[in-house]
PDB file of C-alpha atoms in Angstrom:
ATOM      1  CA  MET C   1      65.211  17.264  68.517  1.00 45.00           C
ATOM      2  CA  ASN C   2      65.404  15.704  65.039  1.00 46.00           C
ATOM      3  CA  GLY C   3      61.592  15.693  64.874  1.00 52.00           C
ATOM      4  CA  LEU C   4      61.366  19.400  65.729  1.00 59.00           C
ATOM      5  CA  ARG C   5      64.086  20.191  63.230  1.00 53.00           C
ATOM      6  CA  THR C   6      62.288  18.249  60.507  1.00 53.00           C
ATOM      7  CA  MET C   7      58.973  20.000  61.191  1.00 60.00           C
ATOM      8  CA  ALA C   8      60.722  23.383  61.098  1.00 63.00           C
ATOM      9  CA  LEU C   9      62.264  22.496  57.739  1.00 56.00           C
ATOM     10  CA  LEU C  10      58.883  21.398  56.363  1.00 59.00           C
ATOM     11  CA  ALA C  11      57.400  24.697  57.546  1.00 65.00           C
ATOM     12  CA  ALA C  12      60.218  26.520  55.750  1.00 65.00           C
ATOM     13  CA  MET C  13      59.475  24.511  52.604  1.00 62.00           C
ATOM     14  CA  THR C  14      55.789  25.504  52.812  1.00 65.00           C
ATOM     15  CA  ALA C  15      56.660  29.170  53.318  1.00 67.00           C
ATOM     16  CA  LEU C  16      59.063  29.019  50.396  1.00 64.00           C
ATOM     17  CA  PHE C  17      56.377  27.516  48.180  1.00 63.00           C
ATOM     18  CA  LEU C  18      53.811  30.200  49.092  1.00 65.00           C
ATOM     19  CA  GLY C  19      56.451  32.903  48.731  1.00 66.00           C
ATOM     20  CA  ALA C  20      57.368  31.700  45.248  1.00 65.00           C
ATOM     21  CA  GLY C  21      53.689  31.799  44.292  1.00 64.00           C
ATOM     22  CA  TYR C  22      53.396  35.369  45.633  1.00 62.00           C
ATOM     23  CA  LEU C  23      56.502  36.590  43.805  1.00 63.00           C
ATOM     24  CA  ILE C  24      55.259  35.132  40.534  1.00 62.00           C
ATOM     25  CA  GLY C  25      51.565  36.059  40.722  1.00 60.00           C
ATOM     26  CA  GLY C  26      51.012  38.317  43.726  1.00 59.00           C
ATOM     27  CA  GLY C  27      48.279  37.516  46.242  1.00 58.00           C
ATOM     28  CA  GLY C  28      46.352  35.499  43.690  1.00 60.00           C
ATOM     29  CA  GLY C  29      49.474  33.490  42.899  1.00 56.00           C
ATOM     30  CA  ALA C  30      49.970  32.719  46.588  1.00 56.00           C
ATOM     31  CA  LEU C  31      46.384  31.450  46.839  1.00 63.00           C
ATOM     32  CA  VAL C  32      46.867  29.308  43.748  1.00 64.00           C
ATOM     33  CA  ALA C  33      50.114  27.970  45.231  1.00 61.00           C
ATOM     34  CA  LEU C  34      48.304  27.144  48.468  1.00 62.00           C
ATOM     35  CA  GLY C  35      45.575  25.291  46.563  1.00 67.00           C
ATOM     36  CA  VAL C  36      48.172  23.365  44.561  1.00 65.00           C
ATOM     37  CA  ALA C  37      50.068  22.491  47.760  1.00 63.00           C
ATOM     38  CA  VAL C  38      46.945  21.138  49.432  1.00 64.00           C
ATOM     39  CA  ALA C  39      45.966  19.103  46.361  1.00 67.00           C
ATOM     40  CA  MET C  40      49.445  17.681  45.800  1.00 63.00           C
ATOM     41  CA  ASN C  41      49.958  16.719  49.414  1.00 60.00           C
ATOM     42  CA  ALA C  42      46.503  15.132  49.606  1.00 63.00           C
ATOM     43  CA  PHE C  43      47.395  13.009  46.595  1.00 63.00           C
ATOM     44  CA  THR C  44      50.801  12.216  48.120  1.00 61.00           C
ATOM     45  CA  PHE C  45      49.227  11.244  51.451  1.00 59.00           C
ATOM     46  CA  TRP C  46      46.857   8.715  49.904  1.00 68.00           C
ATOM     47  CA  ASN C  47      48.865   7.370  46.981  1.00 65.00           C
ATOM     48  CA  SER C  48      52.612   7.695  47.631  1.00 68.00           C
ATOM     49  CA  ASP C  49      53.104   4.016  48.473  1.00 78.00           C
ATOM     50  CA  ARG C  50      51.261   2.722  45.398  1.00 85.00           C
ATOM     51  CA  VAL C  51      53.038   5.152  43.075  1.00 83.00           C
ATOM     52  CA  ALA C  52      56.513   4.267  44.378  1.00 86.00           C
ATOM     53  CA  LEU C  53      55.933   0.512  44.220  1.00 92.00           C
ATOM     54  CA  TRP C  54      54.451   0.771  40.738  1.00 91.00           C
ATOM     55  CA  ALA C  55      57.327   2.948  39.495  1.00 90.00           C
ATOM     56  CA  HIS C  56      59.871   0.311  40.509  1.00 94.00           C
ATOM     57  CA  LYS C  57      57.822  -2.670  39.340  1.00 94.00           C
ATOM     58  CA  ALA C  58      57.878  -4.142  42.844  1.00 95.00           C
ATOM     59  CA  GLN C  59      56.155  -7.505  43.241  1.00 96.00           C
ATOM     60  CA  PRO C  60      54.615  -8.652  46.526  1.00 96.00           C
ATOM     61  CA  VAL C  61      56.356 -11.394  48.463  1.00 94.00           C
ATOM     62  CA  THR C  62      54.378 -14.462  49.540  1.00 92.00           C
ATOM     63  CA  ALA C  63      54.966 -17.308  51.967  1.00 92.00           C
ATOM     64  CA  MET C  64      55.450 -19.551  48.942  1.00 92.00           C
ATOM     65  CA  THR C  65      58.274 -17.503  47.413  1.00 91.00           C
ATOM     66  CA  HIS C  66      60.156 -15.988  50.384  1.00 94.00           C
ATOM     67  CA  PRO C  67      59.042 -17.576  53.672  1.00 95.00           C
ATOM     68  CA  ASP C  68      62.301 -16.795  55.520  1.00 96.00           C
ATOM     69  CA  LEU C  69      62.188 -13.143  54.499  1.00 96.00           C
ATOM     70  CA  LEU C  70      58.615 -12.758  55.724  1.00 96.00           C
ATOM     71  CA  ASP C  71      59.518 -14.351  59.047  1.00 96.00           C
ATOM     72  CA  MET C  72      62.487 -12.001  59.383  1.00 97.00           C
ATOM     73  CA  VAL C  73      60.393  -8.908  58.680  1.00 97.00           C
ATOM     74  CA  ALA C  74      57.704 -10.041  61.140  1.00 97.00           C
ATOM     75  CA  ASP C  75      60.293 -10.609  63.874  1.00 97.00           C
ATOM     76  CA  LEU C  76      62.023  -7.266  63.322  1.00 97.00           C
ATOM     77  CA  SER C  77      58.670  -5.457  63.185  1.00 97.00           C
ATOM     78  CA  ALA C  78      57.751  -6.912  66.563  1.00 96.00           C
ATOM     79  CA  ARG C  79      61.054  -5.665  67.987  1.00 96.00           C
ATOM     80  CA  ALA C  80      60.401  -2.220  66.490  1.00 95.00           C
ATOM     81  CA  GLY C  81      56.883  -2.171  67.922  1.00 96.00           C
ATOM     82  CA  ILE C  82      55.065  -1.594  64.626  1.00 96.00           C
ATOM     83  CA  PRO C  83      52.674  -3.674  62.485  1.00 96.00           C
ATOM     84  CA  THR C  84      54.389  -5.953  59.988  1.00 96.00           C
ATOM     85  CA  PRO C  85      54.619  -4.039  56.693  1.00 96.00           C
ATOM     86  CA  ARG C  86      53.955  -5.452  53.259  1.00 96.00           C
ATOM     87  CA  VAL C  87      57.093  -6.836  51.628  1.00 97.00           C
ATOM     88  CA  TYR C  88      58.040  -6.483  47.960  1.00 97.00           C
ATOM     89  CA  VAL C  89      60.910  -7.519  45.703  1.00 97.00           C
ATOM     90  CA  MET C  90      62.265  -5.468  42.793  1.00 97.00           C
ATOM     91  CA  GLN C  91      64.214  -7.147  40.004  1.00 96.00           C
ATOM     92  CA  SER C  92      67.472  -5.207  39.735  1.00 96.00           C
ATOM     93  CA  VAL C  93      71.210  -5.826  39.460  1.00 95.00           C
ATOM     94  CA  GLN C  94      71.777  -3.083  42.054  1.00 96.00           C
ATOM     95  CA  ALA C  95      71.583  -3.909  45.767  1.00 96.00           C
ATOM     96  CA  ASN C  96      69.235  -1.370  47.341  1.00 97.00           C
ATOM     97  CA  ALA C  97      65.973  -1.015  49.266  1.00 97.00           C
ATOM     98  CA  PHE C  98      63.332   1.510  50.230  1.00 95.00           C
ATOM     99  CA  ALA C  99      60.315   1.929  52.479  1.00 93.00           C
ATOM    100  CA  THR C 100      57.083   3.740  51.743  1.00 91.00           C
ATOM    101  CA  GLY C 101      53.626   4.286  53.222  1.00 87.00           C
ATOM    102  CA  ARG C 102      51.870   7.147  54.959  1.00 79.00           C
ATOM    103  CA  SER C 103      51.789   5.418  58.352  1.00 85.00           C
ATOM    104  CA  PRO C 104      53.065   2.285  60.111  1.00 90.00           C
ATOM    105  CA  GLU C 105      49.710   0.640  59.357  1.00 91.00           C
ATOM    106  CA  ARG C 106      50.237   1.289  55.622  1.00 89.00           C
ATOM    107  CA  GLY C 107      53.973   0.608  55.538  1.00 92.00           C
ATOM    108  CA  ALA C 108      55.747  -1.317  52.799  1.00 94.00           C
ATOM    109  CA  VAL C 109      59.352  -2.439  52.371  1.00 97.00           C
ATOM    110  CA  ALA C 110      60.844  -3.175  48.945  1.00 96.00           C
ATOM    111  CA  LEU C 111      64.173  -4.958  48.457  1.00 98.00           C
ATOM    112  CA  THR C 112      66.024  -5.579  45.217  1.00 97.00           C
ATOM    113  CA  SER C 113      66.816  -9.119  44.083  1.00 97.00           C
ATOM    114  CA  ALA C 114      70.532  -8.218  44.069  1.00 96.00           C
ATOM    115  CA  LEU C 115      70.360  -7.243  47.730  1.00 97.00           C
ATOM    116  CA  LEU C 116      68.693 -10.515  48.695  1.00 97.00           C
ATOM    117  CA  ASN C 117      71.249 -12.514  46.728  1.00 95.00           C
ATOM    118  CA  GLY C 118      74.374 -10.522  47.616  1.00 95.00           C
ATOM    119  CA  LEU C 119      74.104  -9.791  51.343  1.00 96.00           C
ATOM    120  CA  SER C 120      74.305 -12.078  54.374  1.00 96.00           C
ATOM    121  CA  ARG C 121      71.252 -12.772  56.505  1.00 96.00           C
ATOM    122  CA  ASP C 122      72.432 -10.372  59.237  1.00 95.00           C
ATOM    123  CA  GLU C 123      73.073  -7.639  56.671  1.00 97.00           C
ATOM    124  CA  ILE C 124      69.643  -8.099  55.089  1.00 97.00           C
ATOM    125  CA  ALA C 125      68.099  -7.886  58.545  1.00 97.00           C
ATOM    126  CA  ALA C 126      69.989  -4.644  59.177  1.00 97.00           C
ATOM    127  CA  VAL C 127      68.687  -3.140  55.925  1.00 97.00           C
ATOM    128  CA  VAL C 128      65.132  -4.201  56.751  1.00 98.00           C
ATOM    129  CA  ALA C 129      65.509  -2.702  60.244  1.00 97.00           C
ATOM    130  CA  HIS C 130      66.676   0.578  58.695  1.00 97.00           C
ATOM    131  CA  GLU C 131      63.530   0.705  56.574  1.00 96.00           C
ATOM    132  CA  LEU C 132      61.354  -0.225  59.550  1.00 97.00           C
ATOM    133  CA  ALA C 133      62.887   2.681  61.478  1.00 95.00           C
ATOM    134  CA  HIS C 134      61.816   4.992  58.653  1.00 93.00           C
ATOM    135  CA  ILE C 135      58.281   3.598  58.829  1.00 93.00           C
ATOM    136  CA  LYS C 136      58.131   3.850  62.619  1.00 93.00           C
ATOM    137  CA  ASN C 137      59.234   7.498  62.538  1.00 88.00           C
ATOM    138  CA  ARG C 138      56.892   8.273  59.596  1.00 84.00           C
ATOM    139  CA  ASP C 139      59.896   9.404  57.588  1.00 82.00           C
ATOM    140  CA  THR C 140      58.386   7.847  54.478  1.00 74.00           C
ATOM    141  CA  LEU C 141      55.567  10.401  54.532  1.00 72.00           C
ATOM    142  CA  ILE C 142      57.745  13.330  55.608  1.00 73.00           C
ATOM    143  CA  MET C 143      60.342  12.798  52.879  1.00 69.00           C
ATOM    144  CA  THR C 144      57.677  12.254  50.217  1.00 67.00           C
ATOM    145  CA  VAL C 145      55.947  15.502  51.198  1.00 68.00           C
ATOM    146  CA  ALA C 146      59.307  17.296  51.055  1.00 66.00           C
ATOM    147  CA  ALA C 147      59.984  15.896  47.589  1.00 64.00           C
ATOM    148  CA  THR C 148      56.485  16.909  46.473  1.00 65.00           C
ATOM    149  CA  PHE C 149      57.059  20.487  47.631  1.00 64.00           C
ATOM    150  CA  ALA C 150      60.472  20.605  45.947  1.00 63.00           C
ATOM    151  CA  GLY C 151      58.965  19.431  42.665  1.00 62.00           C
ATOM    152  CA  ALA C 152      56.072  21.877  42.967  1.00 64.00           C
ATOM    153  CA  ILE C 153      58.448  24.795  43.586  1.00 65.00           C
ATOM    154  CA  SER C 154      60.412  23.874  40.467  1.00 62.00           C
ATOM    155  CA  PHE C 155      57.115  23.724  38.569  1.00 63.00           C
ATOM    156  CA  LEU C 156      56.162  27.204  39.804  1.00 62.00           C
ATOM    157  CA  ALA C 157      59.575  28.494  38.776  1.00 61.00           C
ATOM    158  CA  ASN C 158      59.077  27.142  35.278  1.00 61.00           C
ATOM    159  CA  ILE C 159      55.651  28.795  35.081  1.00 62.00           C
ATOM    160  CA  GLY C 160      57.171  32.084  36.200  1.00 59.00           C
ATOM    161  CA  PHE C 161      59.892  31.807  33.591  1.00 56.00           C
ATOM    162  CA  LEU C 162      57.390  31.159  30.814  1.00 58.00           C
ATOM    163  CA  LEU C 163      54.812  33.764  31.828  1.00 56.00           C
ATOM    164  CA  GLY C 164      57.132  36.449  33.098  1.00 54.00           C
ATOM    165  CA  GLY C 165      55.325  36.892  36.419  1.00 48.00           C
ATOM    166  CA  ASN C 166      52.938  39.618  37.461  1.00 48.00           C
ATOM    167  CA  ARG C 167      53.952  42.531  35.254  1.00 48.00           C
ATOM    168  CA  ASP C 168      51.407  44.827  36.934  1.00 48.00           C
ATOM    169  CA  ARG C 169      53.615  45.142  39.982  1.00 46.00           C
ATOM    170  CA  GLY C 170      56.461  46.971  38.271  1.00 40.00           C
ATOM    171  CA  GLN C 171      60.129  46.304  38.909  1.00 40.00           C
ATOM    172  CA  PHE C 172      59.481  44.252  42.006  1.00 45.00           C
ATOM    173  CA  GLY C 173      57.500  41.836  39.858  1.00 54.00           C
ATOM    174  CA  VAL C 174      60.503  41.295  37.586  1.00 55.00           C
ATOM    175  CA  VAL C 175      62.891  40.906  40.529  1.00 57.00           C
ATOM    176  CA  GLY C 176      60.419  38.623  42.257  1.00 57.00           C
ATOM    177  CA  VAL C 177      60.178  36.375  39.218  1.00 58.00           C
ATOM    178  CA  LEU C 178      63.959  36.168  38.998  1.00 58.00           C
ATOM    179  CA  ILE C 179      64.146  35.182  42.670  1.00 59.00           C
ATOM    180  CA  ALA C 180      61.404  32.583  42.243  1.00 56.00           C
ATOM    181  CA  VAL C 181      62.911  31.157  39.059  1.00 57.00           C
ATOM    182  CA  PHE C 182      66.541  30.900  40.156  1.00 60.00           C
ATOM    183  CA  LEU C 183      66.721  30.895  43.950  1.00 60.00           C
ATOM    184  CA  ALA C 184      63.518  29.164  45.109  1.00 57.00           C
ATOM    185  CA  PRO C 185      64.315  25.768  43.471  1.00 57.00           C
ATOM    186  CA  LEU C 186      67.852  25.940  44.889  1.00 60.00           C
ATOM    187  CA  ALA C 187      66.561  26.656  48.393  1.00 58.00           C
ATOM    188  CA  ALA C 188      63.961  23.890  48.069  1.00 57.00           C
ATOM    189  CA  ALA C 189      66.621  21.367  47.035  1.00 60.00           C
ATOM    190  CA  LEU C 190      68.785  22.319  50.023  1.00 60.00           C
ATOM    191  CA  ILE C 191      65.861  21.986  52.460  1.00 59.00           C
ATOM    192  CA  GLN C 192      64.860  18.611  50.994  1.00 59.00           C
ATOM    193  CA  MET C 193      68.463  17.446  51.234  1.00 63.00           C
ATOM    194  CA  THR C 194      68.697  18.501  54.879  1.00 62.00           C
ATOM    195  CA  ILE C 195      65.449  16.734  55.822  1.00 63.00           C
ATOM    196  CA  SER C 196      66.432  13.516  54.080  1.00 68.00           C
ATOM    197  CA  ARG C 197      69.963  13.429  55.484  1.00 71.00           C
ATOM    198  CA  THR C 198      68.711  14.015  59.013  1.00 76.00           C
ATOM    199  CA  ARG C 199      66.251  11.141  58.719  1.00 83.00           C
ATOM    200  CA  GLU C 200      68.878   8.770  57.244  1.00 89.00           C
ATOM    201  CA  TYR C 201      71.178   9.138  60.235  1.00 90.00           C
ATOM    202  CA  ALA C 202      68.217   8.607  62.581  1.00 89.00           C
ATOM    203  CA  ALA C 203      67.147   5.476  60.673  1.00 93.00           C
ATOM    204  CA  ASP C 204      70.692   4.057  60.850  1.00 95.00           C
ATOM    205  CA  ARG C 205      70.642   4.446  64.622  1.00 92.00           C
ATOM    206  CA  GLY C 206      67.131   2.998  64.781  1.00 94.00           C
ATOM    207  CA  ALA C 207      68.255  -0.047  62.779  1.00 95.00           C
ATOM    208  CA  ALA C 208      71.150  -0.646  65.157  1.00 93.00           C
ATOM    209  CA  GLU C 209      68.786  -0.451  68.135  1.00 92.00           C
ATOM    210  CA  ILE C 210      66.332  -2.895  66.540  1.00 95.00           C
ATOM    211  CA  THR C 211      68.918  -5.522  65.560  1.00 94.00           C
ATOM    212  CA  GLY C 212      71.413  -4.902  68.361  1.00 89.00           C
ATOM    213  CA  ASP C 213      74.242  -5.054  65.811  1.00 90.00           C
ATOM    214  CA  PRO C 214      75.374  -1.728  64.279  1.00 92.00           C
ATOM    215  CA  LEU C 215      78.186  -3.447  62.403  1.00 91.00           C
ATOM    216  CA  ALA C 216      75.754  -5.580  60.400  1.00 94.00           C
ATOM    217  CA  LEU C 217      74.446  -2.363  58.832  1.00 96.00           C
ATOM    218  CA  VAL C 218      78.050  -1.254  58.277  1.00 94.00           C
ATOM    219  CA  GLY C 219      78.663  -4.387  56.221  1.00 95.00           C
ATOM    220  CA  ALA C 220      75.425  -3.883  54.302  1.00 97.00           C
ATOM    221  CA  LEU C 221      76.208  -0.245  53.499  1.00 96.00           C
ATOM    222  CA  LYS C 222      79.653  -1.160  52.200  1.00 95.00           C
ATOM    223  CA  LYS C 223      78.202  -3.729  49.796  1.00 96.00           C
ATOM    224  CA  ILE C 224      75.375  -1.426  48.734  1.00 96.00           C
ATOM    225  CA  ALA C 225      77.878   1.396  48.096  1.00 93.00           C
ATOM    226  CA  HIS C 226      79.876  -0.906  45.830  1.00 91.00           C
ATOM    227  CA  HIS C 227      76.746  -1.898  43.922  1.00 91.00           C
ATOM    228  CA  THR C 228      75.481   1.654  43.458  1.00 89.00           C
ATOM    229  CA  THR C 229      78.895   2.659  42.122  1.00 87.00           C
ATOM    230  CA  TRP C 230      78.953   0.093  39.338  1.00 87.00           C
ATOM    231  CA  GLN C 231      75.370  -1.073  38.723  1.00 90.00           C
ATOM    232  CA  LYS C 232      72.505   0.936  37.284  1.00 90.00           C
ATOM    233  CA  MET C 233      68.946   0.636  38.515  1.00 93.00           C
ATOM    234  CA  GLU C 234      66.857   1.276  35.429  1.00 92.00           C
ATOM    235  CA  THR C 235      63.626   2.069  37.277  1.00 92.00           C
ATOM    236  CA  ALA C 236      65.398   4.640  39.463  1.00 88.00           C
ATOM    237  CA  GLU C 237      66.949   6.313  36.427  1.00 88.00           C
ATOM    238  CA  ALA C 238      63.466   6.515  34.890  1.00 87.00           C
ATOM    239  CA  ASN C 239      61.940   7.873  38.144  1.00 82.00           C
ATOM    240  CA  PRO C 240      64.623  10.036  39.807  1.00 80.00           C
ATOM    241  CA  SER C 241      62.054  11.753  42.037  1.00 73.00           C
ATOM    242  CA  THR C 242      61.881   8.547  44.127  1.00 81.00           C
ATOM    243  CA  ALA C 243      65.640   8.407  44.813  1.00 83.00           C
ATOM    244  CA  HIS C 244      65.231   9.922  48.290  1.00 82.00           C
ATOM    245  CA  LEU C 245      63.292   6.841  49.425  1.00 86.00           C
ATOM    246  CA  PHE C 246      66.207   4.429  49.063  1.00 92.00           C
ATOM    247  CA  ILE C 247      68.742   3.465  51.712  1.00 94.00           C
ATOM    248  CA  ALA C 248      71.474   4.697  49.332  1.00 93.00           C
ATOM    249  CA  ASN C 249      71.276   6.999  46.322  1.00 90.00           C
ATOM    250  CA  PRO C 250      70.378   4.691  43.407  1.00 91.00           C
ATOM    251  CA  LEU C 251      71.052   7.244  40.658  1.00 85.00           C
ATOM    252  CA  TYR C 252      74.132   6.491  38.609  1.00 72.00           C
ATOM    253  CA  GLY C 253      74.561   9.933  37.071  1.00 54.00           C
ATOM    254  CA  GLN C 254      74.088  11.985  40.276  1.00 50.00           C
ATOM    255  CA  ARG C 255      76.161  10.010  42.721  1.00 46.00           C
ATOM    256  CA  LEU C 256      79.051  12.464  42.722  1.00 44.00           C
ATOM    257  CA  ASP C 257      76.824  15.495  43.277  1.00 48.00           C
ATOM    258  CA  ARG C 258      77.305  15.557  47.048  1.00 51.00           C
ATOM    259  CA  LEU C 259      76.109  19.117  47.572  1.00 51.00           C
ATOM    260  CA  PHE C 260      72.535  18.340  46.545  1.00 54.00           C
ATOM    261  CA  SER C 261      72.430  14.627  47.318  1.00 66.00           C
ATOM    262  CA  THR C 262      69.477  13.590  49.463  1.00 68.00           C
ATOM    263  CA  HIS C 263      71.716  11.019  51.169  1.00 82.00           C
ATOM    264  CA  PRO C 264      74.647  11.696  53.492  1.00 86.00           C
ATOM    265  CA  PRO C 265      77.985  10.181  52.412  1.00 88.00           C
ATOM    266  CA  ILE C 266      78.034   6.470  53.218  1.00 91.00           C
ATOM    267  CA  ALA C 267      81.520   6.810  54.727  1.00 90.00           C
ATOM    268  CA  ARG C 268      80.133   9.168  57.384  1.00 90.00           C
ATOM    269  CA  ARG C 269      77.195   6.883  58.090  1.00 93.00           C
ATOM    270  CA  ILE C 270      79.590   3.974  58.555  1.00 92.00           C
ATOM    271  CA  ALA C 271      81.790   6.064  60.847  1.00 89.00           C
ATOM    272  CA  ALA C 272      78.783   7.010  62.995  1.00 89.00           C
ATOM    273  CA  LEU C 273      77.657   3.367  63.245  1.00 91.00           C
ATOM    274  CA  GLU C 274      81.138   2.173  64.195  1.00 86.00           C
ATOM    275  CA  ALA C 275      81.325   4.839  66.867  1.00 85.00           C
ATOM    276  CA  MET C 276      77.913   3.740  68.129  1.00 84.00           C
ATOM    277  CA  ALA C 277      79.050   0.108  68.292  1.00 82.00           C
ATOM    278  CA  TYR C 278      82.127   1.032  70.275  1.00 74.00           C
ATOM    279  CA  GLU C 279      80.768   3.709  72.597  1.00 69.00           C
ATOM    280  CA  ASP C 280      77.317   2.314  73.362  1.00 60.00           C
ATOM    281  CA  GLY C 281      78.621  -1.010  74.635  1.00 58.00           C
ATOM    282  CA  TYR C 282      77.209  -3.415  72.053  1.00 57.00           C
ATOM    283  CA  ARG C 283      78.410  -6.988  72.430  1.00 53.00           C
ATOM    284  CA  LEU C 284      81.291  -7.515  70.031  1.00 51.00           C
ATOM    285  CA  PRO C 285      83.831 -10.320  69.599  1.00 50.00           C
ATOM    286  CA  PRO C 286      87.215  -9.253  71.095  1.00 54.00           C
ATOM    287  CA  ARG C 287      89.040  -9.030  67.763  1.00 52.00           C
ATOM    288  CA  ARG C 288      86.225  -7.037  66.188  1.00 54.00           C
ATOM    289  CA  LYS C 289      86.177  -4.704  69.195  1.00 52.00           C
ATOM    290  CA  VAL C 290      89.877  -3.962  68.704  1.00 51.00           C
ATOM    291  CA  ARG C 291      89.352  -3.192  65.014  1.00 55.00           C
ATOM    292  CA  VAL C 292      86.413  -0.912  65.804  1.00 53.00           C
ATOM    293  CA  ARG C 293      88.381   0.868  68.557  1.00 55.00           C
ATOM    294  CA  GLN C 294      91.170   1.557  66.082  1.00 57.00           C
ATOM    295  CA  ALA C 295      88.683   2.836  63.492  1.00 55.00           C
ATOM    296  CA  VAL C 296      86.844   5.037  66.014  1.00 53.00           C
ATOM    297  CA  SER C 297      90.093   6.655  67.141  1.00 56.00           C
ATOM    298  CA  ARG C 298      90.388   8.127  63.647  1.00 54.00           C
ATOM    299  CA  ILE C 299      86.809   9.487  63.543  1.00 50.00           C
ATOM    300  CA  PRO C 300      86.267  13.195  64.338  1.00 51.00           C
ATOM    301  CA  LYS C 301      84.256  13.559  67.538  1.00 51.00           C
ATOM    302  CA  VAL C 302      81.474  15.483  65.785  1.00 44.00           C
ATOM    303  CA  LEU C 303      80.629  12.371  63.747  1.00 46.00           C
ATOM    304  CA  ARG C 304      80.309  10.148  66.809  1.00 46.00           C
ATOM    305  CA  ARG C 305      77.143  11.886  68.056  1.00 46.00           C
TER     306      ARG C 305
END
């Protein structure tokens, strides 16, 4: 169901992009928009992983520098049923991570140095499993394509604002430009947000299924939330278009903008994971099971699904 919903949202994003091109430049504008969409998505398909890793100055991990981490990723990849992705480390004071790559065969996982130093082994494994779930479901490509469309729609809106649209089409041309300039970017941001949030919840569940411990990801998310509240990631601030890739929103200035955030609130993700731990029968120590039962009793039923 999530896959069908995501494809429908991507189709809506494509239609919105072509519609914005038509409103700004008529039939010719729609054709130009289509050509731009094909070119941008071709570039995204082949180069998204390299661009993201380069933007965050990620360095490849070797058996000499991080042997335990490589063994962990290989083990979790085998459990997930995908090829072992490339592993990178980013130097940052913020605990965070992202995955990229157009397919499981081209997957890559990047973790910050703060995450490796500040989380327990089980929590690191849970974060890695979350990123592997993204790779397995090809979310890395889907979300990058969505971000590319959103950026392209904003670009078209700017062009329409500067050029004034197709003046040969009378009043409709003016109204069309206004719609393209003001409403199309807003709609694109909402669609991108919906796609990304849907995939984050799915990746959380996938991580819990891979590790067998939903509460390990709960602990990781709590620590990451604390870090993203107080620590800036300089590379993310310089490249905000990559924020959707991360397990938690790395942008310091946009964290409170919940309406357009590409990430669901961490509190809701934690609530869903705790409900999963309690209701799906995962093996928990007795005292921890009592604490989770008490927490789940306070969670609205809609968040337990």
